[in-house]
Coordinates of C-alpha atoms and ligand atoms in Angstrom, one line a residue:
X362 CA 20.9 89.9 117.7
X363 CA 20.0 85.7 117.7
X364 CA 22.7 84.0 119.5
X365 CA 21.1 80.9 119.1
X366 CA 22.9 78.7 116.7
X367 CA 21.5 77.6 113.2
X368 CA 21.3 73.6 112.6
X369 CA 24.3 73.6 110.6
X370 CA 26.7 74.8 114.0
X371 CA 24.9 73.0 116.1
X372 CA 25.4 69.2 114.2
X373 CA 29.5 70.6 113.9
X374 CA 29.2 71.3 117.4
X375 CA 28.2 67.7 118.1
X376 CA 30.6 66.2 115.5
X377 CA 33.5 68.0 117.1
X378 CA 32.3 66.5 120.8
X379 CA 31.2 63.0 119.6
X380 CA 35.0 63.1 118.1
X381 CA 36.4 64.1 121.1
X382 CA 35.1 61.6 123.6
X383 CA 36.4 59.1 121.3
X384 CA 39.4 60.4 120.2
X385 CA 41.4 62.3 123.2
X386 CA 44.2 60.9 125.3
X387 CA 42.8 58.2 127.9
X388 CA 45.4 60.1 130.4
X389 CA 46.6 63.4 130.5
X390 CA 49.6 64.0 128.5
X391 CA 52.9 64.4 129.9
X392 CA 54.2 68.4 130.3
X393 CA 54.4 69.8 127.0
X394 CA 57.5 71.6 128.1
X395 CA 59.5 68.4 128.2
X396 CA 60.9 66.9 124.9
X397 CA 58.5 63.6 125.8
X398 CA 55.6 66.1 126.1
X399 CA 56.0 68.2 123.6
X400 CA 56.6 65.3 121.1
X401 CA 53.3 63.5 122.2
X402 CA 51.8 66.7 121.9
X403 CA 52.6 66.8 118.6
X404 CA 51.2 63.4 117.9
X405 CA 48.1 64.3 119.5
X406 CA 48.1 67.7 116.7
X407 CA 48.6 65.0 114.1
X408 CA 45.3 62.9 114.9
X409 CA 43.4 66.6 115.5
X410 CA 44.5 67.4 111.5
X411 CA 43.9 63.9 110.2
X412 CA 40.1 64.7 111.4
X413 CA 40.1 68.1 110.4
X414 CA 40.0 69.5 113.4
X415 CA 42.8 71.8 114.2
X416 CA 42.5 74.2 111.8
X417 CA 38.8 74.4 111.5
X418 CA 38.3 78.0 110.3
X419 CA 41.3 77.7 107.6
X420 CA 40.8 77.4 103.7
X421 CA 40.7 73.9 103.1
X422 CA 43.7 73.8 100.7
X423 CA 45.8 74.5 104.0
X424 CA 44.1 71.9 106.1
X425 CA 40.9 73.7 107.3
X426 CA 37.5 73.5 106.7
X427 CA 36.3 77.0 105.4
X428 CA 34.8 77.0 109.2
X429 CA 33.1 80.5 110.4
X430 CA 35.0 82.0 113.1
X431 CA 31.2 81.2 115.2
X432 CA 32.2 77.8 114.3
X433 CA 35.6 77.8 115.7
X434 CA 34.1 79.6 118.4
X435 CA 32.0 76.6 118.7
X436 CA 35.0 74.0 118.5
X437 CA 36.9 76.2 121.1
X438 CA 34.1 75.6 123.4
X439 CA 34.2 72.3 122.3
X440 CA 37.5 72.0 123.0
X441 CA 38.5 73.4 126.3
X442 CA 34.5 71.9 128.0
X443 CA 36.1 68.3 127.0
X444 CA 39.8 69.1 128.7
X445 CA 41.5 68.7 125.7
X446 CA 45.6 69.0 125.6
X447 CA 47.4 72.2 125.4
X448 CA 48.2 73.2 121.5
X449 CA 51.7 72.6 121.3
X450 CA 51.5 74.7 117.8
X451 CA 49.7 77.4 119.3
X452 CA 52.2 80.5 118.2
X453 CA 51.6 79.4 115.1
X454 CA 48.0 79.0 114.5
X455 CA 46.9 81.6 117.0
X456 CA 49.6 84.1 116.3
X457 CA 51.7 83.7 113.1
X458 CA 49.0 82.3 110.7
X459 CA 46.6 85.1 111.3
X460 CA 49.5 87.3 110.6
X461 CA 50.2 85.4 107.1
X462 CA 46.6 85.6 105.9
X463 CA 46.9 89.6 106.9
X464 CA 50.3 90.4 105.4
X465 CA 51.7 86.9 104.2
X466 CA 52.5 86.0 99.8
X467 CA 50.7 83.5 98.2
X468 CA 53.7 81.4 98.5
X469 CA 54.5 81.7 101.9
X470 CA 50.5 80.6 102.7
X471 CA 51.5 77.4 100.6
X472 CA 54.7 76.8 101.8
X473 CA 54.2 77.2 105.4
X474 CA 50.7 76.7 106.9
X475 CA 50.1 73.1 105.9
X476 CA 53.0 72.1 108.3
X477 CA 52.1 74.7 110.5
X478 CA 48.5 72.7 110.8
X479 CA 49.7 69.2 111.0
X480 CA 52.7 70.7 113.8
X481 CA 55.3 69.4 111.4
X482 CA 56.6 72.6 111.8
X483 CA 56.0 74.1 116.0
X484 CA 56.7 78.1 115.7
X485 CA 58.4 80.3 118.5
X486 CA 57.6 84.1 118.9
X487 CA 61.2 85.8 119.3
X488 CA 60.2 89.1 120.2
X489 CA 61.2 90.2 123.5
X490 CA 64.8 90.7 124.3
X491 CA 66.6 92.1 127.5
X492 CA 66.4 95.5 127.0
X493 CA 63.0 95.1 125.2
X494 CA 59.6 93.7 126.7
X495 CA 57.3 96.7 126.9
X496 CA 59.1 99.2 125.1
X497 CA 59.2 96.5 121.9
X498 CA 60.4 99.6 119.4
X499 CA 63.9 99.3 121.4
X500 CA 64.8 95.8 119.9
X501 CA 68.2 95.7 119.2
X502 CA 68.5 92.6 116.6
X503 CA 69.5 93.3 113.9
X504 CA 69.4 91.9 110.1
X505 CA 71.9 93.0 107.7
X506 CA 71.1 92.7 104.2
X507 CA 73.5 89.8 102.1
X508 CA 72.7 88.1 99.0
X509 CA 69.2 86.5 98.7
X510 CA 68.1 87.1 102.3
X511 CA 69.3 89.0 105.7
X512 CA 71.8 87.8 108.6
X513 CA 70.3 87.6 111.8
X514 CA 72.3 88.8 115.2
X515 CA 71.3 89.5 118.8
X516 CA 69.4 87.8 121.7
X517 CA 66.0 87.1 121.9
X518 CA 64.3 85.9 125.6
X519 CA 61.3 84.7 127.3
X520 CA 60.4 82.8 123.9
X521 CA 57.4 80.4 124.8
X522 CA 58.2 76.4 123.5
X523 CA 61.3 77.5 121.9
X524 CA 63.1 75.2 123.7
X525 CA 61.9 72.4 121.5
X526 CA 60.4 74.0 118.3
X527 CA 61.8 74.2 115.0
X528 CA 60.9 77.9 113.5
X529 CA 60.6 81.3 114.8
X530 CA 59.3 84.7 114.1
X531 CA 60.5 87.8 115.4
X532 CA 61.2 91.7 114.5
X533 CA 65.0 93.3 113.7
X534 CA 66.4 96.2 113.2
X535 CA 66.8 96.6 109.5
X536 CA 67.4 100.0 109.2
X537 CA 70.0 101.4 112.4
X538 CA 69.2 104.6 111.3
X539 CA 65.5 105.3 111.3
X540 CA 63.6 106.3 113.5
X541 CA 62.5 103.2 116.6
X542 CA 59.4 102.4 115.1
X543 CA 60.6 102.6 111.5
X544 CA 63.6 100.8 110.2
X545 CA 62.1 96.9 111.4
X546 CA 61.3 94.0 109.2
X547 CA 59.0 90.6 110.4
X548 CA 61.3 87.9 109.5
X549 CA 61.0 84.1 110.2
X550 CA 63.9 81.7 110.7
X551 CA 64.9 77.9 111.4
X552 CA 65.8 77.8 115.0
X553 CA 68.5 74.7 114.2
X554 CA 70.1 77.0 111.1
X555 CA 73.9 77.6 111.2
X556 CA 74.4 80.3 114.3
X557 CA 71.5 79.8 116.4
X558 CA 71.6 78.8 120.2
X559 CA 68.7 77.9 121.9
X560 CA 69.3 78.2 125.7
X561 CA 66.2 76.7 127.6
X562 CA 65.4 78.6 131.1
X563 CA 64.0 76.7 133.4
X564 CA 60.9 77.5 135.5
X565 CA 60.5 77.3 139.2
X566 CA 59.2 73.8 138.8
X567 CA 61.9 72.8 136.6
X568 CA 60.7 72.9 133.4
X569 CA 61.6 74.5 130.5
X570 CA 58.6 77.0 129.2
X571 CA 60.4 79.3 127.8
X572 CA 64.1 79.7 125.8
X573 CA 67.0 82.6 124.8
X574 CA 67.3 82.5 121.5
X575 CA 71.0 83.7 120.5
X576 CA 71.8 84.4 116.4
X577 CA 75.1 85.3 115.5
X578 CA 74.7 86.0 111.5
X579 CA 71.6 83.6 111.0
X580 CA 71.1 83.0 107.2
X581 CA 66.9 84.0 106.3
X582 CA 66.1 84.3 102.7
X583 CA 63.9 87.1 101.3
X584 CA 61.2 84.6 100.9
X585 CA 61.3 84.6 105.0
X586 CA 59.8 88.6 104.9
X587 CA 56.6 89.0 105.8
X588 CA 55.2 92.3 105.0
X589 CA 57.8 94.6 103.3
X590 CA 61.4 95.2 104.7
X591 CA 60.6 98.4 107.5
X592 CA 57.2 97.7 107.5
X593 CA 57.9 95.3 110.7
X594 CA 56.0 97.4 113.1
X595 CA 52.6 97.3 111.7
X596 CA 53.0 93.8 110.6
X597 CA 53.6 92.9 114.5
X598 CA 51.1 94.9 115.5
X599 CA 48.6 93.1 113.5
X600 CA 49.8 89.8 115.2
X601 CA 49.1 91.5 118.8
X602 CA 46.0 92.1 118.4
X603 CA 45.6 88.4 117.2
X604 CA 47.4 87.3 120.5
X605 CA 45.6 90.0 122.8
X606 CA 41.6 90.1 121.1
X607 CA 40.6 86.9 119.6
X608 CA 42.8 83.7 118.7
X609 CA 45.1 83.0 121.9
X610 CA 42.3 83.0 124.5
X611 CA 39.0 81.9 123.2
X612 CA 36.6 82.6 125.4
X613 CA 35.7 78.3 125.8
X614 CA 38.9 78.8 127.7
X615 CA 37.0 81.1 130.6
X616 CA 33.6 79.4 130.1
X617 CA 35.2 75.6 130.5
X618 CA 37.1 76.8 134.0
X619 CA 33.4 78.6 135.2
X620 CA 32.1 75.6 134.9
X621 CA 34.8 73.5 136.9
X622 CA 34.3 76.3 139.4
X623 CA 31.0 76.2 139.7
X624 CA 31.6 72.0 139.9
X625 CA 34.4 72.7 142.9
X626 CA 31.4 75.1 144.6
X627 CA 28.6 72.2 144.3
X628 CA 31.4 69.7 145.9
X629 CA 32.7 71.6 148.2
X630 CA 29.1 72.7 150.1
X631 CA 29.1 76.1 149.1
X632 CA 26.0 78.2 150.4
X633 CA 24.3 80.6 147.9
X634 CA 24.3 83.9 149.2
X635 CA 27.8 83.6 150.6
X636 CA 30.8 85.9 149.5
X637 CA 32.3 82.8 148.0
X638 CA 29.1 81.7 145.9
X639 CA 28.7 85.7 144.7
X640 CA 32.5 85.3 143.6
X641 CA 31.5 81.8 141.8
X642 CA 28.7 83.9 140.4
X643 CA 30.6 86.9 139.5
X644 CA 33.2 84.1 137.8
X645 CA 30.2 82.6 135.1
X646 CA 29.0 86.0 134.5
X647 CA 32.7 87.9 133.5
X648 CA 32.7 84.0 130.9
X649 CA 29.4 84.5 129.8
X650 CA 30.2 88.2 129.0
X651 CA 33.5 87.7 127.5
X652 CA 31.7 85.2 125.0
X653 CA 29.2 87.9 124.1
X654 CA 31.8 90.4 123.5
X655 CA 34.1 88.0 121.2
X656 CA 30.4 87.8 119.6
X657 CA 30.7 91.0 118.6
X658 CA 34.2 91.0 117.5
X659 CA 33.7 88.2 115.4
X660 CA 30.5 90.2 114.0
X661 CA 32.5 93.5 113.1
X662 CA 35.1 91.0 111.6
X663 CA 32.5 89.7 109.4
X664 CA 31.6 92.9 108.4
X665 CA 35.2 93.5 107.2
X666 CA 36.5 95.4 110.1
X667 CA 40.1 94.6 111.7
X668 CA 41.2 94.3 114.9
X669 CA 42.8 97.0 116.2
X670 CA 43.4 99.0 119.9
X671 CA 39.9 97.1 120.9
X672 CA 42.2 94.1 121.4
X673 CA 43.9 95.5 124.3
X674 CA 40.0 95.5 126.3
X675 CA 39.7 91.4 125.9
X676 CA 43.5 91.3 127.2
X677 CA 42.8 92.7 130.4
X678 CA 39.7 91.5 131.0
X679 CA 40.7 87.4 129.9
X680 CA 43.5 88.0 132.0
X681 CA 42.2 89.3 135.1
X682 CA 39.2 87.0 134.3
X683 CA 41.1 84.0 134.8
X684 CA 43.1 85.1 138.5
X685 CA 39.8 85.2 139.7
X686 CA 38.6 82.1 138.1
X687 CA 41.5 80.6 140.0
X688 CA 41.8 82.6 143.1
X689 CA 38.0 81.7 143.9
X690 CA 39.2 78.2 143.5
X691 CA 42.0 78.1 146.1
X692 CA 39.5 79.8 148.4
X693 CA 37.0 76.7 147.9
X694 CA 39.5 74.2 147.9
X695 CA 40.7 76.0 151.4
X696 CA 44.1 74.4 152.9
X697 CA 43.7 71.7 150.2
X698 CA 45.0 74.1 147.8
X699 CA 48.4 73.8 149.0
X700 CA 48.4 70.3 147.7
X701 CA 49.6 69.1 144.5
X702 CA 47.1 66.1 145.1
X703 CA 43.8 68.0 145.9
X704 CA 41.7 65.0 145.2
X705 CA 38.8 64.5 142.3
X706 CA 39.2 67.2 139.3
X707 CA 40.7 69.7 141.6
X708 CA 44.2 68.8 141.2
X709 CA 45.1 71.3 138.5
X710 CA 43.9 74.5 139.6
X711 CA 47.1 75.3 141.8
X712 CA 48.8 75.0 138.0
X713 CA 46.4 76.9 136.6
X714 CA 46.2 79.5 139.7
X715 CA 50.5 79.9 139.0
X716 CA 49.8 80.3 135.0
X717 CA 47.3 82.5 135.2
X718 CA 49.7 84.9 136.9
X719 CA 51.6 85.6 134.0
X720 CA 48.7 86.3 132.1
X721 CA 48.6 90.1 133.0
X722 CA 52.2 89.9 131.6
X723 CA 52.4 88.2 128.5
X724 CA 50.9 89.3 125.4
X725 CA 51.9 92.9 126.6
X726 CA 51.1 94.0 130.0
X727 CA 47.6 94.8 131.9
X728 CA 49.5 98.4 132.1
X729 CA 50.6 99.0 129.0
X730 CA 47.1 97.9 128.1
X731 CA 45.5 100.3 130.0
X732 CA 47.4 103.3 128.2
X733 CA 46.3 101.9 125.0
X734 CA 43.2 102.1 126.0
X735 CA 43.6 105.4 127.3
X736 CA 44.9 107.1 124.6
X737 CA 43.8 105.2 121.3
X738 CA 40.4 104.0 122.4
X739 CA 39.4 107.1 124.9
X740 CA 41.6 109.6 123.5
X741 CA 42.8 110.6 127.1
X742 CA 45.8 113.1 126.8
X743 CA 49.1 111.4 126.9
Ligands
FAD338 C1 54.1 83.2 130.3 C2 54.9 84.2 129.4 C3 55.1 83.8 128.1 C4 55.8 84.7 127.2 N1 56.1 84.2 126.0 C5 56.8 85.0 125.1 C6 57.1 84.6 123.8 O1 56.8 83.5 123.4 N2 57.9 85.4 123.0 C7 58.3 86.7 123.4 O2 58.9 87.3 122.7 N3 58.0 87.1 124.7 C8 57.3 86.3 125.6 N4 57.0 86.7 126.8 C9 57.6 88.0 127.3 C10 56.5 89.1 127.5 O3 56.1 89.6 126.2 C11 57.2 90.2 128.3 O4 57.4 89.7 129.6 C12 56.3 91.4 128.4 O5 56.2 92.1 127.2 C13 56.8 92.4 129.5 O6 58.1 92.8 129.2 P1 59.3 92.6 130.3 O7 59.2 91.3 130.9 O8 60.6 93.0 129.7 O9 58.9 93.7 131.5 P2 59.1 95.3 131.4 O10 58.8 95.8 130.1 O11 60.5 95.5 132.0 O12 58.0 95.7 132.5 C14 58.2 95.6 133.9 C15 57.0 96.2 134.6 O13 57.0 97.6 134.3 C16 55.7 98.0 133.7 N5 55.9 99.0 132.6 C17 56.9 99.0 131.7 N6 56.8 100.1 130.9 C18 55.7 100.8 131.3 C19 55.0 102.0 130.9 N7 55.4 102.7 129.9 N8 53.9 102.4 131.6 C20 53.5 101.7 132.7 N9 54.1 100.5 133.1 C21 55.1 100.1 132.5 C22 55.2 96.7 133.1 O14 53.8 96.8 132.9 C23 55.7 95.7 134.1 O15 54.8 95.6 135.1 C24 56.3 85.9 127.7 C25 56.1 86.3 129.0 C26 55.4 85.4 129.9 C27 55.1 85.9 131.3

């Protein structure tokens, strides 16, 4: 296989990093999970579309630029090697739109991905519920079928930017009947619509990352189905492997953070041969090898495969990837990494360090995971 880019990728590449030395914020952006943030962050979307950057591998009737997936690769890389902001819209390009091209009508592609692009329109993922993280099939929403459309009711939690975003997507039970898997539809809705409360819970710093989302007989017209009513199980499953193998965490993410590493390790004295420099080491090498591997999913995609169980092997090994990114990190940065204040560049890996925590727990856990890769990819008895 040539990985070794053709002219073409390599003048985008240098287009989209020209554009982003002149283009991104001066200072960092305030927290996107304050309503200052997340409205600058928004902003900032704005400026990425108006240059057609934010939805480089989209059709360019939605905003895109007919971009391989190599090339987003390219601008993901890009991207994360300049320090560019967080993508306030990520649920829905990363998630939802992937999910629309799959399973989405004509219409709804019009309709909803040009706001999607510009972040007119910031999507929430209202899956999880109380009695429902893991075990997804025992949702208890519901959405009762009335004239044009479906009323919502239940709670939804842990719901990532809901706190400030305008839409959401999420699976009821259509069908109280049918069997757990069976008997869901993938319906969208307008998280300001008559009988929605949005109930912000605030992290330990404060801040408020993630929602409830309460629906007492929420209005959401049949034009809001994606897939067909009862088919809301595979549809969601098609927008986990999205979130789990390829669009969430691009692997510019995991080589961007080697690299500070490896900058931390030059500053910091390191010696080569030390346990530390072999976990620095260790760090480039899982990047390097996580950006073959999405090589190869992007290959297979080409070739008109899907994504399927595969998925859940990039989930744990982004996720485990990045811990150690991190925890090497606070072992360089020694006592220092106590301090919010760490000094040059090395102020945001206790963030990143706390983040990347939750990252064998979102997007379905590192165990569940691992029995989906026990039973559908090894075919281990269950
Ligand atoms: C940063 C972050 C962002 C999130 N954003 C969203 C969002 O935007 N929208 C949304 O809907 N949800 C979101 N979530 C919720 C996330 O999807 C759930 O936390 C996750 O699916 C786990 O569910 P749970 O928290 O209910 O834990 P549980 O399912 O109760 O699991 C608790 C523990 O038991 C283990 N466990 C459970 N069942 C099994 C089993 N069968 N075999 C082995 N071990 C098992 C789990 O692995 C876990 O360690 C987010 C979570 C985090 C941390």
């Amino acid at each position: 296989m040539n990985l070794d880019h053709d002219p073409p990728t390599g003048a985008f590449r240098a287009e989209v990093r020209a554009w982003l030395a002149a283009s991104l914020p001066p200072e960092p952006l305030p927290s996107v999970n304050t309503a200052e943030g997340f409205a600058r962050h928004r902003e900032w979307e704005r400026a990425l579309a108006d240059a057609r950057l934010a939805v480089v591998s989209w059709p360019e009737r939605y905003g895109g630029r007919d971009a391989s997936l190599i090339e987003w690769l390219v601008f993901e890389e890009e991207y994360h090697r300049a320090g560019g902001p967080v993508r306030v819209g990520q649920n829905g390009l990363f998630l939802l739109a992937p999910t629309l091209f799959a399973h989405g009508t004509a219409e709804q592609l019009d309709r909803l991905l040009p706001p999607m692009a510009r972040a007119d329109e910031v999507w929430a993922q209202a899956w999880s519920e109380p009695g429902a993280g893991s075990d997804l099939a025992a949702i208890r929403s519901t959405a009762v079928r009335t004239e044009g459309g479906w009323l919502l009711s239940g709670q939804k939690t842990w719901s990532s930017r809901a706190a400030f975003a305008d839409r959401a997507f999420g699976l009821f039970r259509s069908d109280t009947g049918a069997e757990r898997h069976r008997g869901l539809t993938y319906l969208m809705f307008d998280l300001r619509a008559p009988g929605v409360t949005v109930r912000p819970i605030a992290q330990l710093d404060g801040e408020p990352g993630f929602a409830e989302i309460f629906l007492d007989d929420v209005f959401a017209g049949d034009a809001d189905v994606i897939g067909d009513p009862g088919e809301g199980w595979r549809v969601a499953m098609s927008t986990a492997s999205h979130e789990r193998g390829l669009s969430l965490r691009s692997p510019g993410r995991f080589l961007a953070a080697a690299d500070r590493l490896i900058g931390l390790w030059r500053r910091s004295g390191g010696q080569d041969g030390s346990a530390l420099g072999d976990q620095v080491a260790d760090a480039w090498i899982g990047a390097r090898a996580y950006q073959l591997h999405t090589f190869g999913t992007v290959a297979a995609l080409d070739a008109g495969g899907t994504l399927g169980a595969e998925a859940s092997l990039g989930k744990v090994f982004w996720s485990e990837l990045d811990v150690r990114i991190c925890e090497t990190a606070l072992d360089l940065l020694g006592p220092d990494a106590e301090l919010l204040d760490a000094g040059e560049d090395d102020d945001h890996w206790q963030a990143a360090y706390l983040f990347s925590l939750a990252g064998p727990i979102y997007a379905g856990t590192n165990e569940i995971q691992r029995t989906v890769i026990a039973e559908r990819l090894l075919g281990l008895p269950r």
